[in-house]
PDB file of C-alpha atoms in Angstrom:
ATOM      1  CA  UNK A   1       0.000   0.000   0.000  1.00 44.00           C
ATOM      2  CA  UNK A   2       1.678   3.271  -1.290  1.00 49.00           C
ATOM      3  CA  UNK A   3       2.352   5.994   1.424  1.00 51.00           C
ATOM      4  CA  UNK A   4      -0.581   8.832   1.210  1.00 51.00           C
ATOM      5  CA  UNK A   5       0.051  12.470   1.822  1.00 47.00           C
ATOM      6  CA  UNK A   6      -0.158  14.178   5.005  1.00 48.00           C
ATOM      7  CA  UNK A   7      -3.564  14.910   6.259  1.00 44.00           C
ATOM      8  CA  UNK A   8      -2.918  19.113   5.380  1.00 38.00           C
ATOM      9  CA  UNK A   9      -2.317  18.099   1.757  1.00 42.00           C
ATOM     10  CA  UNK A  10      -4.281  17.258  -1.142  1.00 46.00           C
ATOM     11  CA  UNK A  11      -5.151  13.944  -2.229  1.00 58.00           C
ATOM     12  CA  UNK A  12      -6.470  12.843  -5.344  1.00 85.00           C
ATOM     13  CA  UNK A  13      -8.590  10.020  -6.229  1.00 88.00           C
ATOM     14  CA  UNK A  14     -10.207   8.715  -9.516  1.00 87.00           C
ATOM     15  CA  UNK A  15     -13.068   6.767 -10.158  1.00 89.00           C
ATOM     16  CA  UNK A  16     -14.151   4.579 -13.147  1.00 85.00           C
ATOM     17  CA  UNK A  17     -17.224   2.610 -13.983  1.00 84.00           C
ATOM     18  CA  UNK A  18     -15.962  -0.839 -15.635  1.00 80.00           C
ATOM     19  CA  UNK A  19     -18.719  -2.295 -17.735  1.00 72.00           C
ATOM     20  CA  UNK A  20     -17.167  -5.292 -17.877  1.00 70.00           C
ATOM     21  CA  UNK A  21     -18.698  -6.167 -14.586  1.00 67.00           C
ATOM     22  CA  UNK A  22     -15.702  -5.089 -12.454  1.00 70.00           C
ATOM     23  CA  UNK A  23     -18.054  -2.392 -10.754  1.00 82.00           C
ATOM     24  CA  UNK A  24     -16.698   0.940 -10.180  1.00 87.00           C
ATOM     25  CA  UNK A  25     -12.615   1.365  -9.931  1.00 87.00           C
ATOM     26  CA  UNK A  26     -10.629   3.909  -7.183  1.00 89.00           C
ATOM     27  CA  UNK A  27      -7.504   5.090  -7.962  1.00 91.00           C
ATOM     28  CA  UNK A  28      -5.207   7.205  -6.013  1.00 88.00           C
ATOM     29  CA  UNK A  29      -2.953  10.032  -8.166  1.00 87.00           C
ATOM     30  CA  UNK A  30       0.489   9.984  -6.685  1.00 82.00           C
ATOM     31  CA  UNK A  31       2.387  13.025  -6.785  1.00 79.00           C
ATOM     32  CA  UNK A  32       4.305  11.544 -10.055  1.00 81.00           C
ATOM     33  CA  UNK A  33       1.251  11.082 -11.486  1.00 81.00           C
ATOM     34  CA  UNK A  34       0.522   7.577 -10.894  1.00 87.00           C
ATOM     35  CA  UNK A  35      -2.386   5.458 -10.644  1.00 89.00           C
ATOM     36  CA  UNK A  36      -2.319   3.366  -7.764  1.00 90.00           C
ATOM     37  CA  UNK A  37      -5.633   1.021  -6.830  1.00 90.00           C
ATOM     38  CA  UNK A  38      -7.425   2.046  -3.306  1.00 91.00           C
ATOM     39  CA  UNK A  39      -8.082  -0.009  -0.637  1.00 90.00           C
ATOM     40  CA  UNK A  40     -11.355  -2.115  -1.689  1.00 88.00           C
ATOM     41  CA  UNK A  41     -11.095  -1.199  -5.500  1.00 87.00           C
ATOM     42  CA  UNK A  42     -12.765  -2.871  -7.434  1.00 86.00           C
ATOM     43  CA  UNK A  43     -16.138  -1.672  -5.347  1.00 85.00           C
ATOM     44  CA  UNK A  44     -19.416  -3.733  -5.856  1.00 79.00           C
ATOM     45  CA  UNK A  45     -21.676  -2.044  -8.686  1.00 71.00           C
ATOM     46  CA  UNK A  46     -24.120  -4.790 -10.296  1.00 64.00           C
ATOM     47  CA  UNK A  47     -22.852  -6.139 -13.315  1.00 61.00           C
ATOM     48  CA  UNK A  48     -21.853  -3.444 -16.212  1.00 76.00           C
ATOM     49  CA  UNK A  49     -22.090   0.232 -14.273  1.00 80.00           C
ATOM     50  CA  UNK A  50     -22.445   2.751 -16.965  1.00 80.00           C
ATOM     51  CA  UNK A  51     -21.170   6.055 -15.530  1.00 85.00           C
ATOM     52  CA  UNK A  52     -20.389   7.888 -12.252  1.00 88.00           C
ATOM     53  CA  UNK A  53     -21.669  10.731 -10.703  1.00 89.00           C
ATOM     54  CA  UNK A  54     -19.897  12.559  -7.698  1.00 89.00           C
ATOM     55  CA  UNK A  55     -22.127  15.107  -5.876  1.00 89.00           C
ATOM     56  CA  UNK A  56     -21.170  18.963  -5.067  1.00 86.00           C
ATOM     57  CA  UNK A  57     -19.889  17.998  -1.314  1.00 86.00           C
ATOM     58  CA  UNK A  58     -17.609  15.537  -2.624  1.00 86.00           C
ATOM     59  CA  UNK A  59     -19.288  13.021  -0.240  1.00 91.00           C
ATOM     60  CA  UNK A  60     -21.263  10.326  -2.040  1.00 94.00           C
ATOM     61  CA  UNK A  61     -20.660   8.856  -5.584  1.00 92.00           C
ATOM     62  CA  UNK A  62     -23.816   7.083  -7.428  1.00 93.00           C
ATOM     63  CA  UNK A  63     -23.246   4.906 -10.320  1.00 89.00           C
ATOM     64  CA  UNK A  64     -26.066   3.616 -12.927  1.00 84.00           C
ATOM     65  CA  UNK A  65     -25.970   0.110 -14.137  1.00 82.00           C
ATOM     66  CA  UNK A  66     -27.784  -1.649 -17.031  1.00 76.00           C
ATOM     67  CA  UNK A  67     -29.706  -3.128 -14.782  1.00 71.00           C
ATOM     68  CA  UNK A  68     -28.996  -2.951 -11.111  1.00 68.00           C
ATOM     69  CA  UNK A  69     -30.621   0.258  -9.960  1.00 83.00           C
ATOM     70  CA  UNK A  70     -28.119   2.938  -8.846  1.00 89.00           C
ATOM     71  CA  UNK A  71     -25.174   2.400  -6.408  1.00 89.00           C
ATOM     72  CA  UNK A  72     -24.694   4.583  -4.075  1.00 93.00           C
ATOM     73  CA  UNK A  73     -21.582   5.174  -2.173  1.00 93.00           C
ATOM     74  CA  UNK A  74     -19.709   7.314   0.854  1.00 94.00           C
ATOM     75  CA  UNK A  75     -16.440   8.254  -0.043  1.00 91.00           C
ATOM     76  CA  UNK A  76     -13.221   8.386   2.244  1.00 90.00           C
ATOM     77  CA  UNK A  77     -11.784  11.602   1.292  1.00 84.00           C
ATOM     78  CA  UNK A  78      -8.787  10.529   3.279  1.00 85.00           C
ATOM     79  CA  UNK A  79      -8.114   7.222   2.036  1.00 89.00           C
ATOM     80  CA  UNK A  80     -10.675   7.348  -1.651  1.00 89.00           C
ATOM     81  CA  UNK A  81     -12.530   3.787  -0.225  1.00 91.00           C
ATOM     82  CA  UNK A  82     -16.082   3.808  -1.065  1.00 92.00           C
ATOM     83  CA  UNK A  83     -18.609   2.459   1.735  1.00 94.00           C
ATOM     84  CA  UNK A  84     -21.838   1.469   0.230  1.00 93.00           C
ATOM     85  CA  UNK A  85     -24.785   3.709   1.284  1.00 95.00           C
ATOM     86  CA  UNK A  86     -27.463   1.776   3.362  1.00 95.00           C
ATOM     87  CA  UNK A  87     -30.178   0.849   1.169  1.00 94.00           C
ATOM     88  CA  UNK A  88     -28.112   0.620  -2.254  1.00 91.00           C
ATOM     89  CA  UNK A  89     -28.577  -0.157  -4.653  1.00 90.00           C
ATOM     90  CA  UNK A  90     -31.609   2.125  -5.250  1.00 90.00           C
ATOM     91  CA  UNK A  91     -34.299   0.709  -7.129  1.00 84.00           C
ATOM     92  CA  UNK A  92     -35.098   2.360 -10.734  1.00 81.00           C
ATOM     93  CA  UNK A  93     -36.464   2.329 -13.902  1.00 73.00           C
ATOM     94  CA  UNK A  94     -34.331  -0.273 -16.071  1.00 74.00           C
ATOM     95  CA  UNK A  95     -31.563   0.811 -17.354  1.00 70.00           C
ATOM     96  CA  UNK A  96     -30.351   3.767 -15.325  1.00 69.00           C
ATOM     97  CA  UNK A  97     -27.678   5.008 -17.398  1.00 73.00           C
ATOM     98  CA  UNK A  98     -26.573   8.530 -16.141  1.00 84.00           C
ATOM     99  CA  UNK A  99     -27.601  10.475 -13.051  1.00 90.00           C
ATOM    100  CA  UNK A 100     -27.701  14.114 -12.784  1.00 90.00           C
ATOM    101  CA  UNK A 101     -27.350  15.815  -9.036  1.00 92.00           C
ATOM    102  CA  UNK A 102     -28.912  19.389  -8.273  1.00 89.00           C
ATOM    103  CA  UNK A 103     -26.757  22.128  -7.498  1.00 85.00           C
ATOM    104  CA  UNK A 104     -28.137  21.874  -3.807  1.00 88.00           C
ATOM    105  CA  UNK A 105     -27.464  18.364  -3.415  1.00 90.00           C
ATOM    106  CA  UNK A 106     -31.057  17.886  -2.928  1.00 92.00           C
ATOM    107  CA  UNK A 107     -32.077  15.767  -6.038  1.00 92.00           C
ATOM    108  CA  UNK A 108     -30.952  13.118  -8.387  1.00 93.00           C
ATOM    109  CA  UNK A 109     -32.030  11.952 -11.746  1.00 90.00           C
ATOM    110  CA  UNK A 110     -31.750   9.111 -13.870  1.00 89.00           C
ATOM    111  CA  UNK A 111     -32.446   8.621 -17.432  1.00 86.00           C
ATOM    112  CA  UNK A 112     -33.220   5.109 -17.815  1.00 83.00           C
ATOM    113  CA  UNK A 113     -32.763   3.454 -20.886  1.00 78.00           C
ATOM    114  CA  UNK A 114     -34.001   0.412 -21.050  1.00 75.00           C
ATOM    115  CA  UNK A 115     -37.516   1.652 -18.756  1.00 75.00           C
ATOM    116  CA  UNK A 116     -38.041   4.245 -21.380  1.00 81.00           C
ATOM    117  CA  UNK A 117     -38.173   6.678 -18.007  1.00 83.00           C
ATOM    118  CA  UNK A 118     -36.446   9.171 -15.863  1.00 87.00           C
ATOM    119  CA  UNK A 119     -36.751   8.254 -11.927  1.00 88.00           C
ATOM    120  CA  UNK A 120     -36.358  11.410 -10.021  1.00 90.00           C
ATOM    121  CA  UNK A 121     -34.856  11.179  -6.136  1.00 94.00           C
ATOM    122  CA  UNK A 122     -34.635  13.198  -2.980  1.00 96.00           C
ATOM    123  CA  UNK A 123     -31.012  12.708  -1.421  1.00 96.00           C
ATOM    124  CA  UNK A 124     -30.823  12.286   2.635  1.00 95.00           C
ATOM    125  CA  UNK A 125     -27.892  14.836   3.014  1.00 91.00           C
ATOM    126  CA  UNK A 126     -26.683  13.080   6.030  1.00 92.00           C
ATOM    127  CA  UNK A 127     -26.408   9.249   4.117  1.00 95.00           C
ATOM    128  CA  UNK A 128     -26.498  10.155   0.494  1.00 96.00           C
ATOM    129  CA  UNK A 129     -29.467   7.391   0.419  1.00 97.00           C
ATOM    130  CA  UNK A 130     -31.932   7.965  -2.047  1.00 96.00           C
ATOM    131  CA  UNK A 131     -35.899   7.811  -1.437  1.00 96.00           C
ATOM    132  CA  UNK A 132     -38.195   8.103  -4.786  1.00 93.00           C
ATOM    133  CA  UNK A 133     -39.897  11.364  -5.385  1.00 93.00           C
ATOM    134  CA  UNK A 134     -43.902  10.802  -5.603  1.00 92.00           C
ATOM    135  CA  UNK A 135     -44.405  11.333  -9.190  1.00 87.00           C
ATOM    136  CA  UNK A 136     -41.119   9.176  -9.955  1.00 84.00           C
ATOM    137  CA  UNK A 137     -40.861   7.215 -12.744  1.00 85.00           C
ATOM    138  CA  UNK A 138     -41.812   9.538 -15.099  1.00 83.00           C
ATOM    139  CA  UNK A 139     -42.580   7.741 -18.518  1.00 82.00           C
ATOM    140  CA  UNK A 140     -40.828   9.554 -21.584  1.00 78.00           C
ATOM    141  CA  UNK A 141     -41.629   9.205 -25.181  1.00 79.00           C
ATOM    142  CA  UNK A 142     -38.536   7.906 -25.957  1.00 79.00           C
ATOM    143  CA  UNK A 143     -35.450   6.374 -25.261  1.00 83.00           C
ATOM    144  CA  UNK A 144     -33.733   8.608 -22.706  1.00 81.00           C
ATOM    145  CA  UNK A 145     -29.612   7.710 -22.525  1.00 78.00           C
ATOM    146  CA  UNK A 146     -28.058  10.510 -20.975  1.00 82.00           C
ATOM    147  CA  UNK A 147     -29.351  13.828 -18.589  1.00 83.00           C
ATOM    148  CA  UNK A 148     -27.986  16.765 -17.784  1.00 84.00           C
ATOM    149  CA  UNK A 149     -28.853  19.842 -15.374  1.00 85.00           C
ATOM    150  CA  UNK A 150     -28.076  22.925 -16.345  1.00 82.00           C
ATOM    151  CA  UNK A 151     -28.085  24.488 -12.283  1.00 76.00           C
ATOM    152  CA  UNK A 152     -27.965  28.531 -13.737  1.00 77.00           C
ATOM    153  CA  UNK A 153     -31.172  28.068 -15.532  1.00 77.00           C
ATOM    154  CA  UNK A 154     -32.865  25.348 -13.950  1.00 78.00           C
ATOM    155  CA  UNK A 155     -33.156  22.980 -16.607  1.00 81.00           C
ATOM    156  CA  UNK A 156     -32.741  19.192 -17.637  1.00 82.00           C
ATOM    157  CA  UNK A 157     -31.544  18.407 -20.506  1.00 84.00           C
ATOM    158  CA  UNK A 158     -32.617  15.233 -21.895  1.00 84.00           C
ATOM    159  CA  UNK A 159     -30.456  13.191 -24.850  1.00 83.00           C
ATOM    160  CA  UNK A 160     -32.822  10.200 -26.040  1.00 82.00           C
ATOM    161  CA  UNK A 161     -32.752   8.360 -29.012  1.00 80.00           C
ATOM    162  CA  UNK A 162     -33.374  10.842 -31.674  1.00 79.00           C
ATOM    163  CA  UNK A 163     -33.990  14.219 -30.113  1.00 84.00           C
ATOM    164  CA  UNK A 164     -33.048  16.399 -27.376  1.00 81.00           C
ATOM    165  CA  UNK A 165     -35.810  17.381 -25.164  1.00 77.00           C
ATOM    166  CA  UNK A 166     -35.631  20.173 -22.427  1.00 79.00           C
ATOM    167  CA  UNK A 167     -37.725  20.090 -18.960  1.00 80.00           C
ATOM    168  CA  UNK A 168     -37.755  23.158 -16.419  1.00 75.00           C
TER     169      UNK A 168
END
């Protein structure tokens, strides 16, 4: 296990979802620049996580899945482990493959590909654990892959199969 730097300094981590079933990857950037694995890595994520999403606080990382529901994590800022959040995975629409966080921290999305929905969430600040909002899954007209926020206008940004579709 490589020395890390003194509490005072900065430490780096990376994350990467592996579709190949590895789950979600930590690495820790060495002052040369070099990737070294964290404690735990590869974390648990469901077979073939799609993409990663870190929110504002730098606290808890979610990760969508083709078909696991989302993954939530606490992350070590000391050491980069992840811990899973209690309740995770979240359940979802099928197919959650990107999740978009509110500037606030308050709310996370998830296009869902293979539901042909978006599943919206309130986030427990405290936990990072996700509870469904009340009018969640909302059914969409088409094959939503990817979602955006835009946090300056308050707008979502959907990218489906052949359009773009906007939601405020």
């Amino acid at each position: 296990m490589p020395k890390l730097p003194r509490a005072s300094g900065v430490t780096d981590f990376m994350y990467t979802a592996n579709s190949g079933g590895s789950g979600v990857m930590g690495f820790w950037i060495g002052r040369d620049r070099k990737l070294t694995a964290v404690r735990g890595s590869p974390f648990a994520a469901g077979m073939d996580a799609t993409s990663l999403t870190l929110d504002r606080s730098g606290r808890h990382l979610y990760t969508g899945t083709w078909n696991d529901g989302i993954f939530a994590y606490s992350l070590d800022s000391r050491s980069g482990t992840l811990r899973p959040v209690r309740g995770s995975p979240f359940k979802t629409g099928e197919g959650p493959t990107t999740i978009a966080i509110s500037a606030d921290d308050q709310y996370a999305y998830a296009a869902n590909v293979n539901g042909e929905n978006v599943t919206g969430y309130r986030i427990d600040a405290a936990s990072g654990a996700l509870k469904p909002l009340p009018w969640s899954p909302f059914s969409f007209p088409d094959t939503p892959y990817r979602i955006a926020l835009n946090q300056k206008r308050n707008l979502a940004y959907v990218v489906s199969r052949g359009s773009l579709w906007t939601f405020d």
